[in-house]
């Protein structure tokens, strides 16, 4: 049993999980949704085993570092975090109908990590800049934030679909009728954004403290730093507008989607299009 | 008294407004996007080919190539600070007043106005209903405290009042971080020094390279080492440093990339490394007499040419001079005087006719290289303020997420028909969490159950 086998299995279980959630929603069949949850849980466990095994393997190779050091490993962790946050959300809210998007994003992240020719899945030794205990804290916190924003992105899409349906607020049939009502979706979305904002803040701060201990500057306007700040500003604007100005509904959903666009650019765009201190993340 | 607001009041209103907040957020975001797309620190001269002259003049006018240090960017940050300050001064007193206020009386007619409300009729007596109600609310939210009310029994449970203060903590944290950054940029410095192995120096070149400062002590690089993995990838950069103060060695420490050295508030970080010339063995041939002299010259040190009153020095070393390979920049002069002539000597082309200084034809026999370590040197007296801000920000945002100001009111009025009672509950949460909604629904269900379901008149939840 190797970590790469387990992670390959994970990819397919996520795909299966997405299909289950989608068909449960399409056919209004609760058992399919329950099966989706079980598949998601299974994927989460298999993936975690894969990640731990990869950690062990890195020690066997003599490198010995947490599997959070390059694009491949971060994608694996991102998909895991999305599923984890979604399942906790599902458990807390007892809502199974919104699992399609998180499951699909988790699958996409794994598929991209596994099948893209540009991504090296080999275990590599740590470059000197990454040899720090801050690595684990920084990567985990950032990706918890990113994952929450991914779930929020899914919620925003569902919210907008729900709002746009002609027989809002109570659709009589179709996919949308199985969804929670728009007010609930809005509330869930807000909770998710606040959760993401908290972790993004922790992520930026841990990165900043790390930068100060490694380079002597807690902020150097490196493109990755700057884009994380842009993301933070967008979500901060969203929270202020919602709480103080009473922006609810569509505008918050749209801002959340723009915010997630910034997350994606911070994650991928900066790596591929801009250069800076985070060049090892390629 | 005129109702017209004075200019000052209008200005303060504008500074406290949420519109300004959103404007600053979006403008900062937009500016930062430009800052990441346009290479920072590149001069407009270097951009000539890339952009049209109009765009270059815009870049130049707005300072977009050094955007984060322009005055308009500073003004944006200042606006953010003013917005936070004025807003806090405006709202904090009201919040404190609200927090201090103890609710003592309550009007049962207000109940239906809250975002969560429900009412139930029961055949139970008011006393029986009161016992049930207290038990049910205590299980879901906490104990009820009685309020004065006309014609009804009213009670309230309140939790998390203090959570309304958290937002001020987060705002203060932003101010602290910016204040710390300001203190750092005004009172601190940031520079670098390249120290060859064995060299001692206290001179730090400031970032930008236009000036330098002298530290009150000196640093010596005893050794620099790069270790590699089997794959050839770098594993570790290490410099063994010694701090020398008043001629005494006061501290010896090795630094790594993530493990700097701090002495008297100045921190040395392993930033880069490179190779430089250590010494060169040269042969000087006097062109008149044909006499040859061989000598070893340490880099950048004067040496007297044996049998003459002249001294010679390698002033400069070029890795690749005009694509002819490495070259020594030699200067020559009378002992005790400034050098009066100099020339580049090509190391790999000994027969080159230009390899001469004054009366000497020069040939480089051997060069020895040594490593130098590149140290980032920084003093930042504002960093503790920034860290304080970070802690406050995390505590503030964390508690905002995990707490809310919740209130539950409950009233019992005598039944309209003379028997039984009307029980009403209402709730309000500063953040409408799913948890609160769930607890409220659970409470409603339980009351519906216990207060005799067949007599339930209405259970409604608004909004």
XYZ file of C-alpha atoms in Angstrom:
745
model
C 0.000 0.000 0.000
C 1.489 3.323 -0.995
C 0.287 6.848 -0.414
C -0.104 7.486 -4.127
C -2.446 4.485 -4.495
C -4.584 5.709 -1.589
C -4.703 9.216 -3.027
C -5.701 7.870 -6.457
C -8.537 5.926 -4.843
C -9.551 9.138 -3.029
C -9.920 10.972 -6.342
C -12.424 8.430 -7.597
C -14.337 8.262 -4.337
C -14.769 12.055 -4.523
C -16.123 11.688 -8.051
C -18.517 8.987 -6.867
C -19.510 11.192 -3.928
C -20.273 14.103 -6.293
C -22.447 11.839 -8.450
C -24.351 10.604 -5.392
C -25.028 14.108 -4.083
C -26.081 15.309 -7.525
C -28.433 12.412 -8.201
C -29.891 12.658 -4.705
C -30.720 16.276 -5.470
C -32.020 15.551 -8.993
C -34.223 12.628 -8.032
C -35.254 13.905 -4.615
C -34.034 10.733 -3.069
C -32.764 11.142 0.479
C -30.929 7.836 0.592
C -28.673 8.884 -2.261
C -27.762 11.994 -0.282
C -26.995 9.834 2.758
C -24.840 7.648 0.533
C -23.113 10.837 -0.641
C -22.280 11.720 2.936
C -20.912 8.221 3.554
C -18.827 8.379 0.376
C -17.495 11.785 1.419
C -16.604 10.437 4.832
C -14.903 7.410 3.279
C -12.900 9.641 0.923
C -11.874 11.815 3.853
C -10.596 8.818 5.807
C -8.786 7.201 2.860
C -7.222 10.547 1.972
C -6.088 11.138 5.518
C -4.484 7.699 5.561
C -2.795 8.581 2.255
C -1.469 11.862 3.622
C -0.143 10.232 6.800
C 1.474 7.482 4.740
C 3.104 10.087 2.525
C 4.476 11.753 5.642
C 5.933 8.420 6.764
C 7.359 7.811 3.287
C 9.113 11.168 3.361
C 10.891 10.027 6.538
C 11.843 6.763 4.850
C 13.390 8.779 2.023
C 15.392 10.668 4.617
C 13.686 14.045 4.054
C 11.187 13.899 6.875
C 8.723 16.732 6.442
C 4.982 17.290 6.626
C 3.266 16.757 3.264
C 2.444 20.453 2.834
C 5.436 21.650 0.872
C 4.522 21.987 -2.802
C 1.585 22.471 -5.147
C 0.711 18.765 -5.273
C 0.651 18.371 -1.511
C -1.251 21.609 -0.991
C -3.930 20.554 -3.508
C -4.363 17.260 -1.671
C -4.706 19.131 1.595
C -7.097 21.675 0.036
C -9.466 18.954 -1.153
C -9.305 17.281 2.247
C -10.043 20.567 4.021
C -13.021 21.316 1.735
C -14.589 17.942 2.502
C -13.834 18.205 6.210
C -15.390 21.641 6.531
C -18.373 20.625 4.450
C -19.049 17.483 6.493
C -18.844 19.412 9.757
C -21.233 21.947 8.253
C -23.589 19.154 7.168
C -23.500 17.598 10.613
C -24.195 20.923 12.323
C -26.980 22.077 10.024
C -28.508 18.699 9.094
C -28.557 19.819 5.471
C -27.465 17.216 2.942
C -28.641 18.921 -0.193
C -25.717 21.277 -0.689
C -22.965 18.687 -0.893
C -22.655 18.719 -4.693
C -20.322 21.682 -4.965
C -17.939 20.876 -2.086
C -17.653 17.264 -3.292
C -17.039 18.447 -6.827
C -14.380 20.966 -5.738
C -12.656 18.284 -3.659
C -12.692 16.021 -6.711
C -11.397 18.803 -8.995
C -8.497 19.575 -6.667
C -7.499 15.907 -6.503
C -7.948 15.372 -10.231
C -5.864 18.428 -11.030
C -3.145 17.326 -8.606
C -3.063 13.801 -10.016
C -3.523 14.283 -13.743
C -1.905 17.603 -14.575
C 1.420 17.084 -16.305
C 2.758 20.289 -14.800
C 2.489 19.055 -11.225
C 5.192 16.889 -9.748
C 3.772 14.426 -7.245
C 7.162 13.117 -6.126
C 8.199 13.636 -2.515
C 10.885 16.292 -2.626
C 13.264 17.467 0.062
C 12.502 20.775 1.758
C 14.365 23.838 0.514
C 16.059 25.799 3.328
C 13.411 28.552 3.275
C 10.650 26.093 4.194
C 12.485 24.469 7.098
C 10.437 25.910 9.872
C 7.681 24.851 12.236
C 5.662 27.716 10.847
C 5.209 25.775 7.615
C 2.551 23.475 9.084
C 0.685 26.252 10.926
C 0.780 28.586 7.923
C -0.346 26.093 5.282
C -3.060 24.471 7.390
C -4.632 27.762 8.453
C -4.531 29.279 4.959
C -6.142 26.239 3.412
C -8.860 26.005 6.051
C -9.735 29.542 4.998
C -9.570 28.736 1.286
C -11.703 25.629 1.828
C -14.378 27.549 3.733
C -14.478 30.099 0.901
C -14.848 27.250 -1.605
C -17.863 25.928 0.316
C -19.215 29.481 0.509
C -18.782 29.782 -3.264
C -20.966 26.694 -3.702
C -23.544 28.088 -1.280
C -23.580 31.392 -3.177
C -24.281 29.648 -6.477
C -27.134 27.664 -4.915
C -28.455 30.817 -3.290
C -28.480 32.712 -6.580
C -30.172 29.783 -8.338
C -32.750 29.606 -5.583
C -33.413 33.342 -5.780
C -33.627 33.327 -9.540
C -36.172 30.523 -9.738
C -39.521 31.912 -10.885
C -41.574 30.418 -8.062
C -39.313 31.686 -5.275
C -39.737 31.465 -2.275
C -41.320 28.012 -2.526
C -40.448 26.141 -5.707
C -42.862 23.307 -6.253
C -40.622 20.982 -8.176
C -37.192 20.558 -9.687
C -33.781 20.477 -8.092
C -34.347 23.695 -6.219
C -37.303 22.474 -4.212
C -35.058 20.130 -2.258
C -32.784 22.990 -1.179
C -33.149 24.900 2.079
C -34.947 28.207 1.618
C -33.050 31.301 0.523
C -33.000 32.835 3.994
C -31.329 29.769 5.455
C -28.840 29.568 2.590
C -27.942 33.201 3.197
C -27.362 32.522 6.881
C -25.233 29.438 6.202
C -23.219 31.386 3.667
C -22.546 34.173 6.151
C -21.401 31.696 8.811
C -19.104 30.025 6.317
C -17.603 33.346 5.184
C -16.962 34.420 8.769
C -15.282 31.072 9.443
C -13.154 31.445 6.310
C -12.275 35.030 7.201
C -11.074 33.933 10.626
C -8.770 31.277 9.147
C -7.566 33.493 6.313
C -6.596 36.062 8.954
C -4.751 33.409 10.965
C -3.090 32.238 7.749
C -1.894 35.717 6.793
C -0.670 36.392 10.327
C 1.233 33.099 10.650
C 2.784 33.783 7.244
C 3.725 37.253 8.364
C 5.324 36.087 11.616
C 7.176 33.381 9.691
C 8.436 35.882 7.134
C 9.685 38.039 9.970
C 11.641 35.173 11.470
C 13.075 34.016 8.148
C 13.674 37.258 6.252
C 13.337 39.922 8.880
C 10.261 41.473 7.312
C 6.720 40.689 8.308
C 5.417 42.253 5.145
C 7.253 42.762 1.876
C 4.426 43.198 -0.668
C 5.340 39.930 -2.314
C 2.594 39.080 -4.874
C 1.274 36.157 -2.831
C 1.094 38.272 0.315
C -0.534 41.095 -1.578
C -3.137 38.857 -3.169
C -4.005 37.316 0.174
C -4.490 40.873 1.442
C -6.718 41.666 -1.555
C -8.801 38.582 -0.731
C -8.956 39.651 2.900
C -10.094 43.156 1.890
C -12.872 41.803 -0.336
C -14.259 39.564 2.409
C -13.812 42.327 4.998
C -15.826 44.633 2.722
C -18.482 41.928 2.406
C -18.788 41.499 6.179
C -19.021 45.258 6.751
C -21.555 45.778 3.998
C -23.693 42.922 5.232
C -23.647 43.839 8.905
C -23.724 47.619 8.693
C -25.335 48.449 5.403
C -27.776 45.557 5.439
C -26.532 44.162 2.134
C -28.020 40.732 2.020
C -28.825 38.202 -0.589
C -27.560 38.613 -4.115
C -24.907 41.240 -3.445
C -23.312 39.219 -0.660
C -23.443 36.083 -2.805
C -21.794 37.911 -5.709
C -19.097 39.421 -3.488
C -18.424 35.990 -2.048
C -17.955 34.658 -5.566
C -15.570 37.520 -6.406
C -13.749 36.780 -3.161
C -13.349 33.156 -4.158
C -11.995 34.332 -7.520
C -9.330 36.197 -5.535
C -8.629 33.042 -3.526
C -8.080 31.110 -6.750
C -5.792 33.816 -8.095
C -3.840 33.935 -4.832
C -3.450 30.176 -5.016
C -2.850 29.512 -8.720
C -2.590 32.821 -10.549
C 0.269 34.125 -8.453
C 2.203 30.847 -8.849
C 1.914 30.732 -12.602
C 1.702 34.358 -13.650
C 3.659 36.346 -11.107
C 6.957 35.713 -9.408
C 7.958 36.227 -5.830
C 9.006 34.663 -2.563
C 6.524 31.785 -2.902
C 8.181 30.401 -6.048
C 8.607 26.946 -4.450
C 4.807 26.582 -4.532
C 4.906 25.831 -8.253
C -30.706 76.702 16.717
C -30.239 75.780 13.103
C -30.587 72.198 12.032
C -27.861 72.653 9.454
C -24.824 70.617 10.328
C -21.579 72.479 10.509
C -18.791 71.667 8.086
C -16.883 69.878 10.831
C -19.843 67.669 11.682
C -20.352 66.823 8.036
C -16.676 65.964 7.675
C -16.797 63.753 10.763
C -19.911 62.024 9.466
C -18.173 61.345 6.188
C -15.090 60.022 7.980
C -17.205 57.704 10.108
C -19.286 56.466 7.212
C -19.392 52.911 5.984
C -19.230 54.260 2.441
C -15.720 55.476 3.177
C -14.812 52.097 4.657
C -15.980 50.288 1.543
C -14.306 52.867 -0.696
C -10.971 52.412 1.100
C -11.245 48.607 1.038
C -11.990 48.454 -2.665
C -9.432 51.118 -3.593
C -6.705 49.419 -1.563
C -7.603 46.133 -3.236
C -7.531 47.695 -6.717
C -4.227 49.465 -6.042
C -2.706 46.248 -4.735
C -3.779 44.421 -7.877
C -1.932 47.000 -9.991
C 1.044 46.630 -7.669
C 1.250 42.901 -8.284
C 0.749 43.094 -12.042
C 3.308 45.836 -12.610
C 6.833 44.876 -11.506
C 7.664 47.042 -8.506
C 11.011 48.757 -8.305
C 11.538 48.767 -12.073
C 12.429 52.197 -13.381
C 10.322 53.750 -16.115
C 13.430 53.755 -18.326
C 13.502 49.964 -18.180
C 9.854 49.829 -19.237
C 10.394 51.813 -22.445
C 9.832 48.874 -24.795
C 6.926 47.343 -22.917
C 4.402 50.147 -22.768
C 3.364 53.116 -24.853
C 4.742 56.533 -23.838
C 1.304 57.609 -22.549
C 1.080 54.645 -20.204
C 4.650 55.178 -19.057
C 3.912 58.790 -18.216
C 0.852 57.687 -16.206
C 2.981 55.120 -14.372
C 5.535 57.828 -13.691
C 2.989 60.421 -12.544
C 1.230 58.098 -10.113
C 4.393 56.298 -9.062
C 2.809 52.958 -9.979
C 6.223 51.292 -10.188
C 6.785 51.990 -6.494
C 3.136 52.012 -5.569
C 3.197 50.837 -1.953
C 5.432 53.728 -0.978
C 3.688 56.539 -2.839
C 2.055 59.341 -0.929
C -1.408 58.559 -2.292
C -1.162 54.992 -0.997
C -0.175 56.394 2.403
C -3.187 58.711 2.222
C -5.417 55.678 1.661
C -3.970 53.995 4.750
C -4.381 57.230 6.690
C -8.026 57.415 5.587
C -8.497 53.868 6.826
C -7.067 54.841 10.220
C -9.204 57.992 10.444
C -12.275 56.012 9.449
C -11.586 53.489 12.212
C -10.846 56.167 14.809
C -13.805 58.427 14.096
C -16.107 55.447 13.831
C -14.943 54.130 17.187
C -15.308 57.512 18.879
C -18.761 57.751 17.375
C -20.046 54.326 18.327
C -18.128 53.111 21.345
C -19.895 55.400 23.870
C -23.272 54.202 22.582
C -22.207 50.580 22.829
C -20.911 51.061 26.359
C -24.158 52.745 27.351
C -26.046 49.832 25.876
C -23.856 47.354 27.722
C -24.331 49.118 31.040
C -28.082 49.401 30.728
C -29.998 46.919 32.849
C -33.364 46.073 31.432
C -35.860 46.254 34.277
C -39.211 46.711 32.678
C -40.728 45.084 29.661
C -43.847 45.513 27.618
C -45.273 42.145 26.598
C -46.736 43.666 23.409
C -43.219 44.102 22.001
C -42.682 40.346 21.827
C -44.095 39.749 18.386
C -41.740 42.310 16.859
C -38.613 40.218 17.278
C -37.123 38.129 14.502
C -37.815 34.970 16.465
C -41.141 34.752 18.253
C -43.793 32.206 19.120
C -46.879 32.110 21.335
C -48.969 29.375 22.816
C -52.300 29.220 24.650
C -52.606 26.733 27.427
C -55.222 25.378 29.754
C -52.681 25.364 32.561
C -52.771 28.038 35.205
C -50.298 30.919 34.985
C -48.274 29.468 37.896
C -48.023 26.027 36.331
C -47.079 27.542 33.010
C -44.400 29.664 34.698
C -42.739 26.591 36.205
C -42.713 24.813 32.843
C -41.456 27.875 31.022
C -38.568 28.449 33.440
C -37.495 24.829 33.133
C -37.685 24.775 29.346
C -35.810 28.060 28.797
C -33.185 27.127 31.375
C -32.481 23.885 29.499
C -32.165 25.550 26.089
C -30.631 28.923 26.941
C -30.199 29.531 30.676
C -32.085 30.802 33.724
C -34.739 33.491 33.348
C -34.737 36.692 35.389
C -37.984 38.423 36.132
C -38.745 41.859 34.702
C -41.354 44.396 35.794
C -44.276 44.383 33.450
C -47.838 45.598 33.469
C -50.555 43.003 33.278
C -48.221 40.133 32.563
C -45.358 38.133 33.978
C -42.189 38.752 31.959
C -38.685 37.400 32.272
C -35.466 37.502 30.270
C -32.313 35.500 29.708
C -29.320 37.280 28.295
C -25.902 36.029 27.239
C -22.745 37.319 25.571
C -23.286 41.059 25.981
C -19.536 41.568 25.861
C -19.362 40.068 22.372
C -20.514 43.441 21.060
C -17.151 44.848 22.114
C -15.139 42.387 20.003
C -15.462 44.413 16.842
C -13.689 47.307 18.589
C -10.863 44.919 19.435
C -10.487 43.974 15.780
C -10.515 47.635 14.736
C -7.940 48.554 17.375
C -5.774 45.683 16.149
C -5.664 47.117 12.619
C -4.583 50.477 14.048
C -1.886 48.776 16.152
C -0.484 46.923 13.143
C -0.337 50.105 11.064
C 1.162 52.055 13.976
C 3.801 49.350 14.408
C 4.589 49.506 10.696
C 4.953 53.279 10.903
C 7.234 53.025 13.949
C 9.329 50.413 12.156
C 9.761 52.507 9.040
C 10.601 55.685 10.967
C 12.783 54.342 13.781
C 14.251 51.206 12.266
C 16.427 50.388 9.304
C 16.761 47.678 6.735
C 19.855 46.802 4.781
C 22.303 44.113 3.862
C 25.955 43.238 4.119
C 28.049 40.848 2.103
C 30.697 39.351 4.357
C 33.484 37.216 2.854
C 34.662 34.350 5.030
C 37.094 35.698 7.569
C 36.073 39.319 7.068
C 34.840 41.613 9.837
C 32.609 44.604 9.203
C 30.101 46.880 10.859
C 28.978 48.613 7.703
C 25.411 47.978 6.520
C 24.334 49.087 3.047
C 20.770 50.360 3.200
C 18.147 48.790 0.944
C 18.189 50.802 -2.243
C 21.973 50.973 -2.049
C 22.283 54.751 -1.738
C 23.602 54.984 1.799
C 25.086 52.957 4.591
C 25.237 53.032 8.349
C 27.858 51.902 10.832
C 26.719 49.517 13.544
C 28.030 50.128 17.074
C 29.697 46.702 16.833
C 31.189 44.491 14.144
C 30.274 41.132 12.658
C 32.743 38.533 11.486
C 31.882 35.663 9.185
C 33.976 32.714 10.341
C 32.577 30.267 7.851
C 29.883 29.949 5.240
C 28.612 26.578 4.143
C 26.048 25.246 1.675
C 25.006 21.650 2.106
C 23.140 19.775 -0.593
C 20.724 16.850 -0.752
C 21.640 13.797 -2.854
C 19.455 15.283 -5.565
C 21.659 18.350 -5.726
C 18.963 20.594 -4.286
C 20.139 22.942 -1.521
C 19.576 21.596 1.978
C 20.962 24.244 4.258
C 22.756 27.591 4.133
C 24.759 28.229 7.252
C 26.945 31.137 8.367
C 29.033 31.001 11.509
C 29.049 34.542 12.819
C 30.909 36.257 15.631
C 29.910 39.607 17.083
C 32.934 41.734 17.940
C 32.423 44.706 20.214
C 35.269 46.967 21.367
C 37.726 44.404 20.071
C 36.241 41.596 22.144
C 34.281 38.618 20.844
C 30.967 38.886 22.627
C 28.789 36.341 20.819
C 29.314 33.379 18.537
C 26.343 31.903 16.711
C 25.504 30.009 13.541
C 22.574 31.278 11.532
C 20.313 29.415 9.094
C 17.596 30.709 6.787
C 14.884 30.326 9.412
C 17.116 30.952 12.381
C 18.627 34.461 12.601
C 20.884 36.125 15.150
C 19.853 39.166 17.151
C 22.258 41.412 19.005
C 21.311 44.732 20.603
C 18.078 44.942 18.619
C 19.769 44.316 15.273
C 18.905 41.037 13.574
C 21.030 39.259 10.965
C 19.224 36.930 8.560
C 20.768 34.460 6.153
C 19.605 35.947 2.868
C 22.010 35.009 0.063
C 25.559 33.977 -0.685
C 28.104 34.155 -3.450
C 31.695 33.711 -4.350
C 34.258 36.476 -4.360
C 37.981 36.753 -4.923
C 40.226 35.949 -1.979
C 43.636 36.561 -3.483
C 45.507 36.366 -6.771
C 49.056 35.419 -7.654
C 50.405 37.699 -10.358
C 53.556 38.094 -12.360
C 54.761 41.623 -13.123
C 57.217 42.055 -15.980
C 59.027 45.353 -16.172
C 58.796 46.337 -19.812
C 62.090 48.247 -19.932
C 64.326 45.785 -18.121
C 62.389 42.537 -18.700
C 62.745 41.775 -14.996
C 59.870 39.704 -13.568
C 58.442 39.830 -10.069
C 55.925 37.295 -8.732
C 53.717 38.238 -5.805
C 50.438 37.270 -4.118
C 47.881 40.030 -3.695
C 45.035 39.687 -1.193
C 41.808 41.197 -2.550
C 41.520 44.940 -1.931
C 44.751 45.297 0.038
C 47.797 47.362 -0.943
C 51.107 45.553 -1.370
C 54.455 47.142 -2.106
C 56.143 45.830 -5.229
C 59.486 44.434 -3.982
C 62.474 46.625 -4.866
C 60.382 49.664 -5.779
C 58.564 52.515 -4.055
C 55.297 51.545 -5.711
C 52.277 49.792 -4.283
C 49.665 47.742 -6.098
C 46.133 46.650 -5.172
C 43.289 44.604 -6.657
C 40.568 47.214 -6.371
C 37.901 45.264 -8.183
C 37.067 41.801 -9.400
C 34.796 41.191 -12.369
C 33.356 37.727 -13.024
C 33.000 38.364 -16.715
C 34.409 41.545 -18.168
C 32.854 42.320 -21.541
C 32.504 38.584 -22.137
C 36.263 38.028 -21.904
C 35.936 36.110 -18.654
C 37.165 37.120 -15.186
C 39.286 40.219 -14.788
C 41.188 41.955 -12.003
C 40.930 45.696 -11.642
C 44.511 46.614 -10.632
C 45.548 50.056 -9.394
C 49.090 51.303 -8.949
C 50.676 54.283 -7.238
C 53.504 55.533 -5.065
C 53.591 54.112 -1.531
C 51.559 56.278 0.818
C 49.793 58.098 -1.997
C 46.567 57.569 -3.938
C 46.811 55.238 -6.884
C 47.373 57.190 -10.073
C 46.718 54.577 -12.708
C 44.731 51.415 -13.115
C 43.697 48.814 -15.624
C 41.683 45.623 -16.035
C 43.784 42.491 -16.389
C 42.134 39.546 -18.115
C 42.708 36.361 -16.123
C 42.060 33.866 -18.918
C 43.895 35.762 -21.689
C 47.498 36.172 -20.455
C 48.797 37.221 -23.881
C 46.324 40.116 -24.263
C 48.393 43.209 -24.987
C 46.205 45.381 -22.795
C 47.188 43.438 -19.686
C 49.404 46.173 -18.361
C 49.606 48.892 -15.762
C 52.061 51.729 -16.342
C 55.389 50.082 -16.993
C 54.349 46.532 -16.093
C 53.007 43.742 -18.265
C 50.813 41.687 -15.923
C 49.979 38.028 -16.040
C 47.589 36.359 -13.572
C 49.037 33.051 -12.476
C 46.368 31.915 -10.061
C 43.219 33.204 -8.404
C 41.706 31.857 -5.183
C 38.033 32.381 -4.480
C 36.213 32.452 -1.205
C 32.577 32.475 -0.256
C 30.795 35.457 1.065
C 27.548 35.322 2.960
C 24.746 37.751 2.177
C 23.113 38.959 5.359
C 19.877 40.853 5.609
C 20.272 43.268 8.500
C 17.294 44.817 10.175
C 16.264 46.729 13.214
C 12.536 47.105 13.729
C 11.428 48.640 17.008
C 7.785 48.531 15.831
C 7.508 44.803 15.467
C 6.130 44.157 18.961
C 3.263 46.576 18.259
C 2.509 44.674 15.071
C 2.535 41.369 16.948
C 0.307 42.810 19.652
C -2.060 43.855 16.876
C -1.946 40.340 15.412
C -2.883 38.753 18.735
C -5.691 41.222 19.309
C -6.983 40.657 15.783
C -7.095 36.885 16.166
C -8.754 37.053 19.575
C -11.244 39.613 18.258
C -12.201 37.793 15.067
C -12.166 34.430 16.851
C -14.518 35.570 19.592
C -16.726 37.348 17.058
C -17.123 34.005 15.370
C -17.627 31.954 18.494
C -19.849 34.262 20.500
C -22.945 36.331 20.036
C -25.186 38.529 22.113
C -28.349 36.497 22.611
C -31.526 37.435 24.439
C -34.645 35.411 25.138
C -37.797 37.024 26.518
C -40.753 35.132 27.888
C -44.150 36.478 29.002
C -47.226 34.908 30.519
C -50.553 36.697 30.327
C -53.867 35.548 31.749
C -56.031 33.752 29.186
C -58.646 35.870 27.405
C -61.511 33.604 28.392
C -60.654 33.945 32.043
C -59.054 30.515 32.364
C -55.672 29.290 31.249
C -52.847 31.524 30.046
C -51.132 32.907 26.961
C -47.408 32.112 26.872
C -45.147 34.021 24.440
C -41.461 33.794 23.792
C -39.179 35.887 21.613
C -35.493 35.859 20.844
C -32.829 38.051 19.337
C -29.266 37.240 18.419
C -26.558 39.678 17.335
C -25.482 37.078 14.799
C -28.282 34.847 13.602
C -26.446 31.602 13.972
C -27.952 28.272 12.956
C -27.323 27.199 16.557
C -29.531 29.951 17.927
C -32.309 29.267 15.433
C -32.152 25.573 16.247
C -32.309 26.143 20.017
C -35.244 28.486 19.565
C -37.138 25.969 17.463
C -36.381 23.252 19.964
C -37.744 25.445 22.750
C -40.892 26.164 20.729
C -41.454 22.469 20.085
C -40.983 21.614 23.733
C -43.379 24.330 24.878
C -45.938 23.232 22.274
C -45.679 19.753 23.713
C -45.797 20.602 27.372
C -48.365 23.366 27.266
C -50.958 20.920 25.927
C -50.676 20.636 22.164
C -54.427 20.499 21.554
C -54.751 24.000 22.890
C -51.970 25.485 20.784
C -53.233 28.541 19.006
C -50.339 29.525 16.861
C -46.717 28.792 16.498
C -45.129 31.199 14.235
C -41.705 32.169 13.359
C -41.196 35.387 11.577
C -38.711 36.262 8.904
